[in-house]
Amino acid sequence: MEKPDIMSMTKEELKDFVVSLGESAYRAGQLFRRMHTATPIDEMTDLSKAFREKLKESAEYRLPTIEKKLVSKKDGTVKYLFGLIDGECVESVLMKYEYGNTLCVSSQAGCRMGCKFCASTLSGRVRNLTPSEILGQVALAARDSGERVHGIVMMGIGEPLDNYDNVIRFLHLVGDEGGLGIGMRHISLSTCGIVPGIRRLADEGIPVTLSVSLHAYDNDKRREIMPIANKYPIDELLAACRYYFDKTGRRVSFEYTLISGKNDTPEDAAGLASLLKEKMGVPSHINLIMLNEVEETGLKSTGRQRAAAFADELCRRGQNATVRRRLGGDIDASCGQLRLNRNREAGR
């Protein structure tokens, strides 16, 4: 019989479980706090040894392990390869800014969205992560670094809205003041454009920042690099984005990876500006991303000068646009590289 996954439980669910083991209800709060600091069960010395033994026998504690850790000599960015309970692995990146530390987390082992420029999707999706496995990335990064994680970006391996229920539960858990207490306004969720998921998220009443991977201003170009565009055309996607803004009041961010010869001309910038002005009509932000080149894709990155000119053209046409500063360039901090290399070595 499958053991209950205690780190995926809310405090109320954990209370019921703890009581079912014959323990006092207040122990649930202690256990909740300790799990959210990535403490191994044997080190939870504020709990009795007998209770700890019951937990090991009766429950599953899906805390990841650190398989590999790279630290940038340039800017202190830390990249983790986390091992999961079944031998799968995912990546997280801890980025240090003047305003605090932000952790990029993964939501799936692999991805089935098939975006042509992405390392994460090359081997497809193996499985969804549980709420505990997403939460465990945050807790373990904070424990290992000895620093508080102030914000989260769900831009790691996987498509968050393709693992909807587990991601929503994770958001509730990571925001709980009895644990990590990270506010929803300090969390960004990135999607390649699953329209029903965007609308459903808007209705949740969780004010996270929505980041949408757009990467092209027309359907033909977008279909070439993002298979999801075959199911949800741009007009339908942007209508969902406007719905999200209207429901939450939160500005939508559009991610645009610049790919040489594909989507990086002045005409592309003009088309993008015109599209967002017509279809959104409300403040948004365009986050221009320098492509992280992956050998298997054959795609090349736009140069810095051309990227700056693209941003200038967008701003000249009334759009808010910036070129994302690349952190951890000396450790392949972009998503999917460590996992891809590990799978290559394993012959997967």
Short mmCIF file of C-alpha atoms in Angstrom, two decimals:
data_model
loop_
_atom_site.label_atom_id
_atom_site.label_comp_id
_atom_site.label_asym_id
_atom_site.label_seq_id
_atom_site.Cartn_x
_atom_site.Cartn_y
_atom_site.Cartn_z
CA MET A 1 0.00 0.00 0.00
CA GLU A 2 1.35 3.44 -0.95
CA LYS A 3 2.48 5.52 1.99
CA PRO A 4 1.10 9.07 2.38
CA ASP A 5 3.32 11.88 1.09
CA ILE A 6 3.51 14.05 4.21
CA MET A 7 5.34 17.02 2.68
CA SER A 8 2.48 17.44 0.19
CA MET A 9 -0.02 17.80 3.05
CA THR A 10 -1.56 21.03 4.29
CA LYS A 11 -1.31 21.72 8.02
CA GLU A 12 -4.88 20.48 8.56
CA GLU A 13 -4.22 17.27 6.64
CA LEU A 14 -0.98 16.78 8.53
CA LYS A 15 -2.78 17.30 11.84
CA ASP A 16 -5.24 14.51 11.01
CA PHE A 17 -2.38 12.23 10.01
CA VAL A 18 -0.36 12.94 13.15
CA VAL A 19 -3.40 12.26 15.35
CA SER A 20 -3.98 8.98 13.48
CA LEU A 21 -0.52 7.92 14.64
CA GLY A 22 -1.51 8.52 18.25
CA GLU A 23 0.35 11.83 18.61
CA SER A 24 -0.87 15.21 19.85
CA ALA A 25 -2.26 17.52 17.18
CA TYR A 26 0.25 20.29 17.97
CA ARG A 27 3.04 18.02 16.70
CA ALA A 28 1.75 18.68 13.18
CA GLY A 29 2.89 22.29 13.35
CA GLN A 30 6.36 21.23 14.48
CA LEU A 31 6.59 18.64 11.72
CA PHE A 32 5.33 21.12 9.11
CA ARG A 33 7.99 23.69 10.04
CA ARG A 34 10.78 21.12 10.07
CA MET A 35 9.88 19.69 6.67
CA HIS A 36 9.78 23.19 5.21
CA THR A 37 13.39 23.68 6.34
CA ALA A 38 14.40 20.42 4.58
CA THR A 39 15.30 18.75 7.87
CA PRO A 40 15.84 14.97 7.65
CA ILE A 41 13.52 13.04 9.97
CA ASP A 42 16.39 11.76 12.12
CA GLU A 43 17.44 15.38 12.77
CA MET A 44 13.98 16.48 13.96
CA THR A 45 15.10 16.24 17.55
CA ASP A 46 12.18 18.33 18.86
CA LEU A 47 10.07 15.27 18.01
CA SER A 48 10.35 12.12 20.11
CA LYS A 49 12.39 9.23 18.74
CA ALA A 50 9.29 7.03 18.83
CA PHE A 51 7.35 9.53 16.69
CA ARG A 52 10.23 9.80 14.23
CA GLU A 53 10.28 6.03 13.88
CA LYS A 54 6.51 6.03 13.24
CA LEU A 55 7.01 8.64 10.51
CA LYS A 56 9.71 6.59 8.80
CA GLU A 57 7.52 3.49 8.90
CA SER A 58 4.19 5.09 7.98
CA ALA A 59 4.95 7.99 5.65
CA GLU A 60 6.88 9.02 2.58
CA TYR A 61 9.07 12.12 2.88
CA ARG A 62 9.94 13.14 -0.69
CA LEU A 63 12.83 15.45 0.11
CA PRO A 64 15.19 15.72 -2.90
CA THR A 65 18.92 15.13 -2.61
CA ILE A 66 21.69 17.27 -4.09
CA GLU A 67 23.32 15.27 -6.89
CA LYS A 68 25.38 18.13 -8.26
CA LYS A 69 25.97 21.75 -7.36
CA LEU A 70 27.68 24.42 -9.48
CA VAL A 71 28.51 27.92 -8.23
CA SER A 72 29.23 30.77 -10.63
CA LYS A 73 32.48 32.59 -10.04
CA LYS A 74 31.02 35.57 -11.91
CA ASP A 75 27.93 36.37 -9.87
CA GLY A 76 27.39 33.70 -7.20
CA THR A 77 24.50 32.01 -9.03
CA VAL A 78 24.05 28.43 -7.76
CA LYS A 79 22.74 25.64 -9.97
CA TYR A 80 21.47 22.45 -8.38
CA LEU A 81 20.78 19.06 -9.90
CA PHE A 82 18.32 17.48 -7.47
CA GLY A 83 17.80 13.72 -7.31
CA LEU A 84 14.26 12.45 -6.74
CA ILE A 85 13.00 9.35 -4.95
CA ASP A 86 12.72 7.25 -8.13
CA GLY A 87 16.10 8.16 -9.60
CA GLU A 88 14.81 10.99 -11.80
CA CYS A 89 16.38 14.42 -11.49
CA VAL A 90 15.45 18.07 -11.97
CA GLU A 91 17.22 21.41 -11.82
CA SER A 92 16.89 24.55 -9.73
CA VAL A 93 18.86 27.78 -9.96
CA LEU A 94 19.40 30.17 -7.05
CA MET A 95 19.93 33.71 -8.36
CA LYS A 96 21.15 36.54 -6.15
CA TYR A 97 19.91 40.06 -6.72
CA GLU A 98 20.20 43.29 -4.74
CA TYR A 99 16.55 42.95 -3.69
CA GLY A 100 16.86 39.32 -2.54
CA ASN A 101 17.32 35.72 -3.63
CA THR A 102 15.14 34.15 -6.31
CA LEU A 103 14.93 30.42 -6.99
CA CYS A 104 13.96 28.99 -10.36
CA VAL A 105 12.20 25.65 -9.78
CA SER A 106 11.12 22.71 -11.94
CA SER A 107 7.58 21.32 -12.02
CA GLN A 108 8.05 18.15 -14.10
CA ALA A 109 10.75 15.60 -14.85
CA GLY A 110 11.14 16.44 -18.52
CA CYS A 111 8.56 18.24 -20.65
CA ARG A 112 6.22 17.24 -23.46
CA MET A 113 5.60 20.70 -24.93
CA GLY A 114 8.28 20.29 -27.62
CA CYS A 115 9.53 23.89 -27.92
CA LYS A 116 12.29 23.70 -30.52
CA PHE A 117 14.89 25.76 -28.62
CA CYS A 118 14.56 24.07 -25.22
CA ALA A 119 16.89 21.46 -23.69
CA SER A 120 14.25 20.34 -21.17
CA THR A 121 11.93 18.86 -23.75
CA LEU A 122 14.42 16.79 -25.79
CA SER A 123 13.66 13.55 -23.91
CA GLY A 124 9.96 14.28 -23.40
CA ARG A 125 8.09 14.23 -20.12
CA VAL A 126 8.78 11.36 -17.73
CA ARG A 127 6.33 12.40 -15.00
CA ASN A 128 4.85 15.23 -13.00
CA LEU A 129 6.48 16.31 -9.77
CA THR A 130 4.49 16.07 -6.56
CA PRO A 131 3.85 19.24 -4.53
CA SER A 132 6.48 17.99 -2.07
CA GLU A 133 9.10 17.59 -4.80
CA ILE A 134 8.57 21.17 -5.99
CA LEU A 135 8.52 22.49 -2.42
CA GLY A 136 11.57 20.41 -1.57
CA GLN A 137 13.64 22.29 -4.14
CA VAL A 138 12.92 25.56 -2.34
CA ALA A 139 13.46 24.18 1.16
CA LEU A 140 16.69 22.38 0.27
CA ALA A 141 18.17 25.34 -1.63
CA ALA A 142 17.50 27.57 1.39
CA ARG A 143 19.00 25.01 3.78
CA ASP A 144 22.08 24.38 1.64
CA SER A 145 22.78 28.05 0.93
CA GLY A 146 21.98 29.21 4.45
CA GLU A 147 20.02 32.08 2.92
CA ARG A 148 16.35 32.91 2.68
CA VAL A 149 14.60 32.44 -0.65
CA HIS A 150 12.60 35.63 -1.19
CA GLY A 151 11.01 34.84 -4.54
CA ILE A 152 10.29 31.96 -6.90
CA VAL A 153 10.10 31.68 -10.66
CA MET A 154 8.45 28.56 -12.05
CA MET A 155 10.57 28.56 -15.20
CA GLY A 156 12.61 25.40 -14.69
CA ILE A 157 12.07 22.00 -16.27
CA GLY A 158 8.46 21.28 -17.24
CA GLU A 159 5.26 23.18 -17.99
CA PRO A 160 3.57 24.20 -14.71
CA LEU A 161 0.05 24.31 -16.18
CA ASP A 162 0.53 20.74 -17.47
CA ASN A 163 0.84 19.73 -13.80
CA TYR A 164 -1.91 22.05 -12.65
CA ASP A 165 -3.28 20.51 -9.44
CA ASN A 166 0.14 19.73 -7.96
CA VAL A 167 1.41 23.23 -8.79
CA ILE A 168 -1.59 24.92 -7.16
CA ARG A 169 -1.11 22.85 -4.01
CA PHE A 170 2.60 23.75 -4.02
CA LEU A 171 1.72 27.46 -4.21
CA HIS A 172 -0.56 27.17 -1.19
CA LEU A 173 2.11 25.25 0.75
CA VAL A 174 5.03 27.55 -0.05
CA GLY A 175 2.97 30.58 0.92
CA ASP A 176 1.93 29.19 4.32
CA GLU A 177 3.28 31.37 7.13
CA GLY A 178 3.86 28.24 9.21
CA GLY A 179 6.52 27.22 6.71
CA LEU A 180 8.47 29.22 4.12
CA GLY A 181 5.87 31.99 3.90
CA ILE A 182 6.76 33.25 0.42
CA GLY A 183 4.12 35.72 -0.76
CA MET A 184 2.29 35.03 -4.01
CA ARG A 185 3.30 38.43 -5.39
CA HIS A 186 6.90 37.24 -5.22
CA ILE A 187 6.19 34.21 -7.42
CA SER A 188 6.14 34.07 -11.22
CA LEU A 189 4.61 31.17 -13.13
CA SER A 190 5.75 30.64 -16.71
CA THR A 191 3.66 28.87 -19.33
CA CYS A 192 4.12 28.14 -23.01
CA GLY A 193 0.46 29.08 -23.46
CA ILE A 194 -2.03 26.48 -22.21
CA VAL A 195 -5.12 28.64 -22.55
CA PRO A 196 -7.56 26.71 -20.30
CA GLY A 197 -4.90 26.62 -17.57
CA ILE A 198 -4.38 30.39 -17.77
CA ARG A 199 -8.09 31.03 -17.39
CA ARG A 200 -8.38 28.53 -14.57
CA LEU A 201 -5.41 30.11 -12.79
CA ALA A 202 -7.03 33.54 -13.11
CA ASP A 203 -10.06 32.22 -11.23
CA GLU A 204 -7.99 30.74 -8.36
CA GLY A 205 -7.51 34.09 -6.65
CA ILE A 206 -3.76 33.50 -6.33
CA PRO A 207 -2.01 36.74 -7.40
CA VAL A 208 1.14 35.24 -8.92
CA THR A 209 2.78 36.96 -11.88
CA LEU A 210 1.90 35.22 -15.14
CA SER A 211 4.79 34.89 -17.61
CA VAL A 212 3.84 33.72 -21.09
CA SER A 213 6.36 32.31 -23.56
CA LEU A 214 5.40 34.05 -26.80
CA HIS A 215 8.55 34.01 -28.97
CA ALA A 216 6.78 35.15 -32.17
CA TYR A 217 4.17 37.70 -33.18
CA ASP A 218 2.28 35.62 -35.73
CA ASN A 219 0.89 32.10 -35.75
CA ASP A 220 3.00 30.74 -38.60
CA LYS A 221 6.29 31.71 -36.97
CA ARG A 222 5.12 30.57 -33.56
CA ARG A 223 4.08 27.13 -34.85
CA GLU A 224 7.59 26.63 -36.25
CA ILE A 225 9.17 26.82 -32.80
CA MET A 226 6.27 26.06 -30.40
CA PRO A 227 3.96 23.10 -31.13
CA ILE A 228 1.45 24.40 -28.54
CA ALA A 229 0.56 27.12 -31.10
CA ASN A 230 -1.12 24.47 -33.24
CA LYS A 231 -3.73 24.04 -30.51
CA TYR A 232 -4.03 27.59 -29.18
CA PRO A 233 -3.55 30.41 -31.74
CA ILE A 234 -2.17 33.75 -30.62
CA ASP A 235 -5.52 35.56 -30.55
CA GLU A 236 -6.94 32.94 -28.19
CA LEU A 237 -3.81 33.02 -26.04
CA LEU A 238 -3.80 36.80 -25.68
CA ALA A 239 -7.52 36.83 -24.88
CA ALA A 240 -6.72 34.51 -21.96
CA CYS A 241 -3.85 36.80 -20.91
CA ARG A 242 -6.19 39.81 -20.93
CA TYR A 243 -8.67 37.78 -18.87
CA TYR A 244 -5.89 37.07 -16.37
CA PHE A 245 -5.09 40.77 -16.09
CA ASP A 246 -8.76 41.71 -15.67
CA LYS A 247 -9.31 39.10 -12.94
CA THR A 248 -6.11 39.63 -10.95
CA GLY A 249 -4.95 43.16 -11.77
CA ARG A 250 -1.49 41.68 -12.28
CA ARG A 251 0.60 42.79 -15.25
CA VAL A 252 1.39 39.91 -17.60
CA SER A 253 4.99 39.36 -18.63
CA PHE A 254 5.78 38.02 -22.10
CA GLU A 255 8.96 36.02 -22.62
CA TYR A 256 10.55 36.33 -26.03
CA THR A 257 13.64 34.27 -26.78
CA LEU A 258 15.64 35.85 -29.58
CA ILE A 259 16.70 33.26 -32.19
CA SER A 260 18.99 34.31 -35.00
CA GLY A 261 17.21 34.33 -38.35
CA LYS A 262 13.90 33.22 -36.84
CA ASN A 263 12.32 36.05 -34.87
CA ASP A 264 14.88 38.82 -34.34
CA THR A 265 14.37 41.35 -37.15
CA PRO A 266 13.11 44.94 -36.83
CA GLU A 267 9.95 43.70 -38.58
CA ASP A 268 9.48 41.14 -35.80
CA ALA A 269 9.81 43.88 -33.18
CA ALA A 270 7.27 46.06 -34.99
CA GLY A 271 4.85 43.15 -35.35
CA LEU A 272 5.18 42.24 -31.68
CA ALA A 273 4.56 45.80 -30.54
CA SER A 274 1.51 46.12 -32.77
CA LEU A 275 0.12 42.77 -31.62
CA LEU A 276 0.31 43.57 -27.91
CA LYS A 277 -1.06 47.07 -28.38
CA GLU A 278 -4.08 45.73 -30.26
CA LYS A 279 -4.80 42.51 -28.34
CA MET A 280 -3.79 43.40 -24.79
CA GLY A 281 -4.36 47.14 -24.57
CA VAL A 282 -3.11 47.16 -20.99
CA PRO A 283 0.38 47.46 -19.47
CA SER A 284 2.55 44.40 -19.98
CA HIS A 285 6.25 43.65 -20.02
CA ILE A 286 8.36 41.97 -22.69
CA ASN A 287 11.29 40.03 -21.30
CA LEU A 288 13.80 39.49 -24.12
CA ILE A 289 15.95 36.41 -23.57
CA MET A 290 19.25 35.54 -25.19
CA LEU A 291 18.95 31.98 -26.51
CA ASN A 292 20.90 29.36 -24.57
CA GLU A 293 22.35 27.36 -27.46
CA VAL A 294 21.76 23.60 -27.29
CA GLU A 295 23.73 21.40 -29.69
CA GLU A 296 20.77 19.21 -30.60
CA THR A 297 18.56 22.09 -31.77
CA GLY A 298 20.92 23.72 -34.27
CA LEU A 299 19.50 27.15 -33.34
CA LYS A 300 21.76 30.15 -32.79
CA SER A 301 21.48 33.09 -30.44
CA THR A 302 21.03 36.67 -31.54
CA GLY A 303 23.98 38.92 -30.74
CA ARG A 304 23.82 41.40 -27.86
CA GLN A 305 23.84 44.42 -30.18
CA ARG A 306 20.93 43.08 -32.21
CA ALA A 307 19.04 42.23 -29.00
CA ALA A 308 19.50 45.78 -27.72
CA ALA A 309 18.25 47.18 -31.04
CA PHE A 310 15.18 44.89 -30.81
CA ALA A 311 14.44 46.20 -27.30
CA ASP A 312 14.89 49.79 -28.44
CA GLU A 313 12.44 49.28 -31.30
CA LEU A 314 9.82 47.86 -28.92
CA CYS A 315 10.27 50.78 -26.51
CA ARG A 316 10.08 53.28 -29.37
CA ARG A 317 6.72 51.76 -30.24
CA GLY A 318 5.39 52.17 -26.70
CA GLN A 319 6.15 48.75 -25.20
CA ASN A 320 7.97 48.07 -21.93
CA ALA A 321 10.87 45.78 -22.86
CA THR A 322 14.20 44.73 -21.35
CA VAL A 323 16.91 42.24 -22.27
CA ARG A 324 17.21 39.75 -19.43
CA ARG A 325 20.59 39.84 -17.72
CA ARG A 326 22.11 36.40 -18.03
CA LEU A 327 23.27 35.01 -14.70
CA GLY A 328 25.50 31.99 -14.19
CA GLY A 329 26.88 32.05 -17.72
CA ASP A 330 29.96 30.09 -16.64
CA ILE A 331 27.92 27.20 -15.18
CA ASP A 332 25.27 26.63 -17.90
CA ALA A 333 22.62 28.06 -15.57
CA SER A 334 19.90 27.93 -18.23
CA CYS A 335 17.25 25.29 -17.82
CA GLY A 336 17.79 21.64 -18.67
CA GLN A 337 21.56 21.51 -19.26
CA LEU A 338 22.60 19.43 -16.23
CA ARG A 339 19.73 16.99 -16.65
CA LEU A 340 20.46 16.65 -20.36
CA ASN A 341 24.14 15.92 -19.67
CA ARG A 342 23.24 13.38 -16.98
CA ASN A 343 20.85 11.59 -19.34
CA ARG A 344 23.50 11.59 -22.08
CA GLU A 345 25.96 9.95 -19.70
CA ALA A 346 23.34 7.39 -18.70
CA GLY A 347 22.56 6.67 -22.37
CA ARG A 348 18.97 7.87 -22.08
#
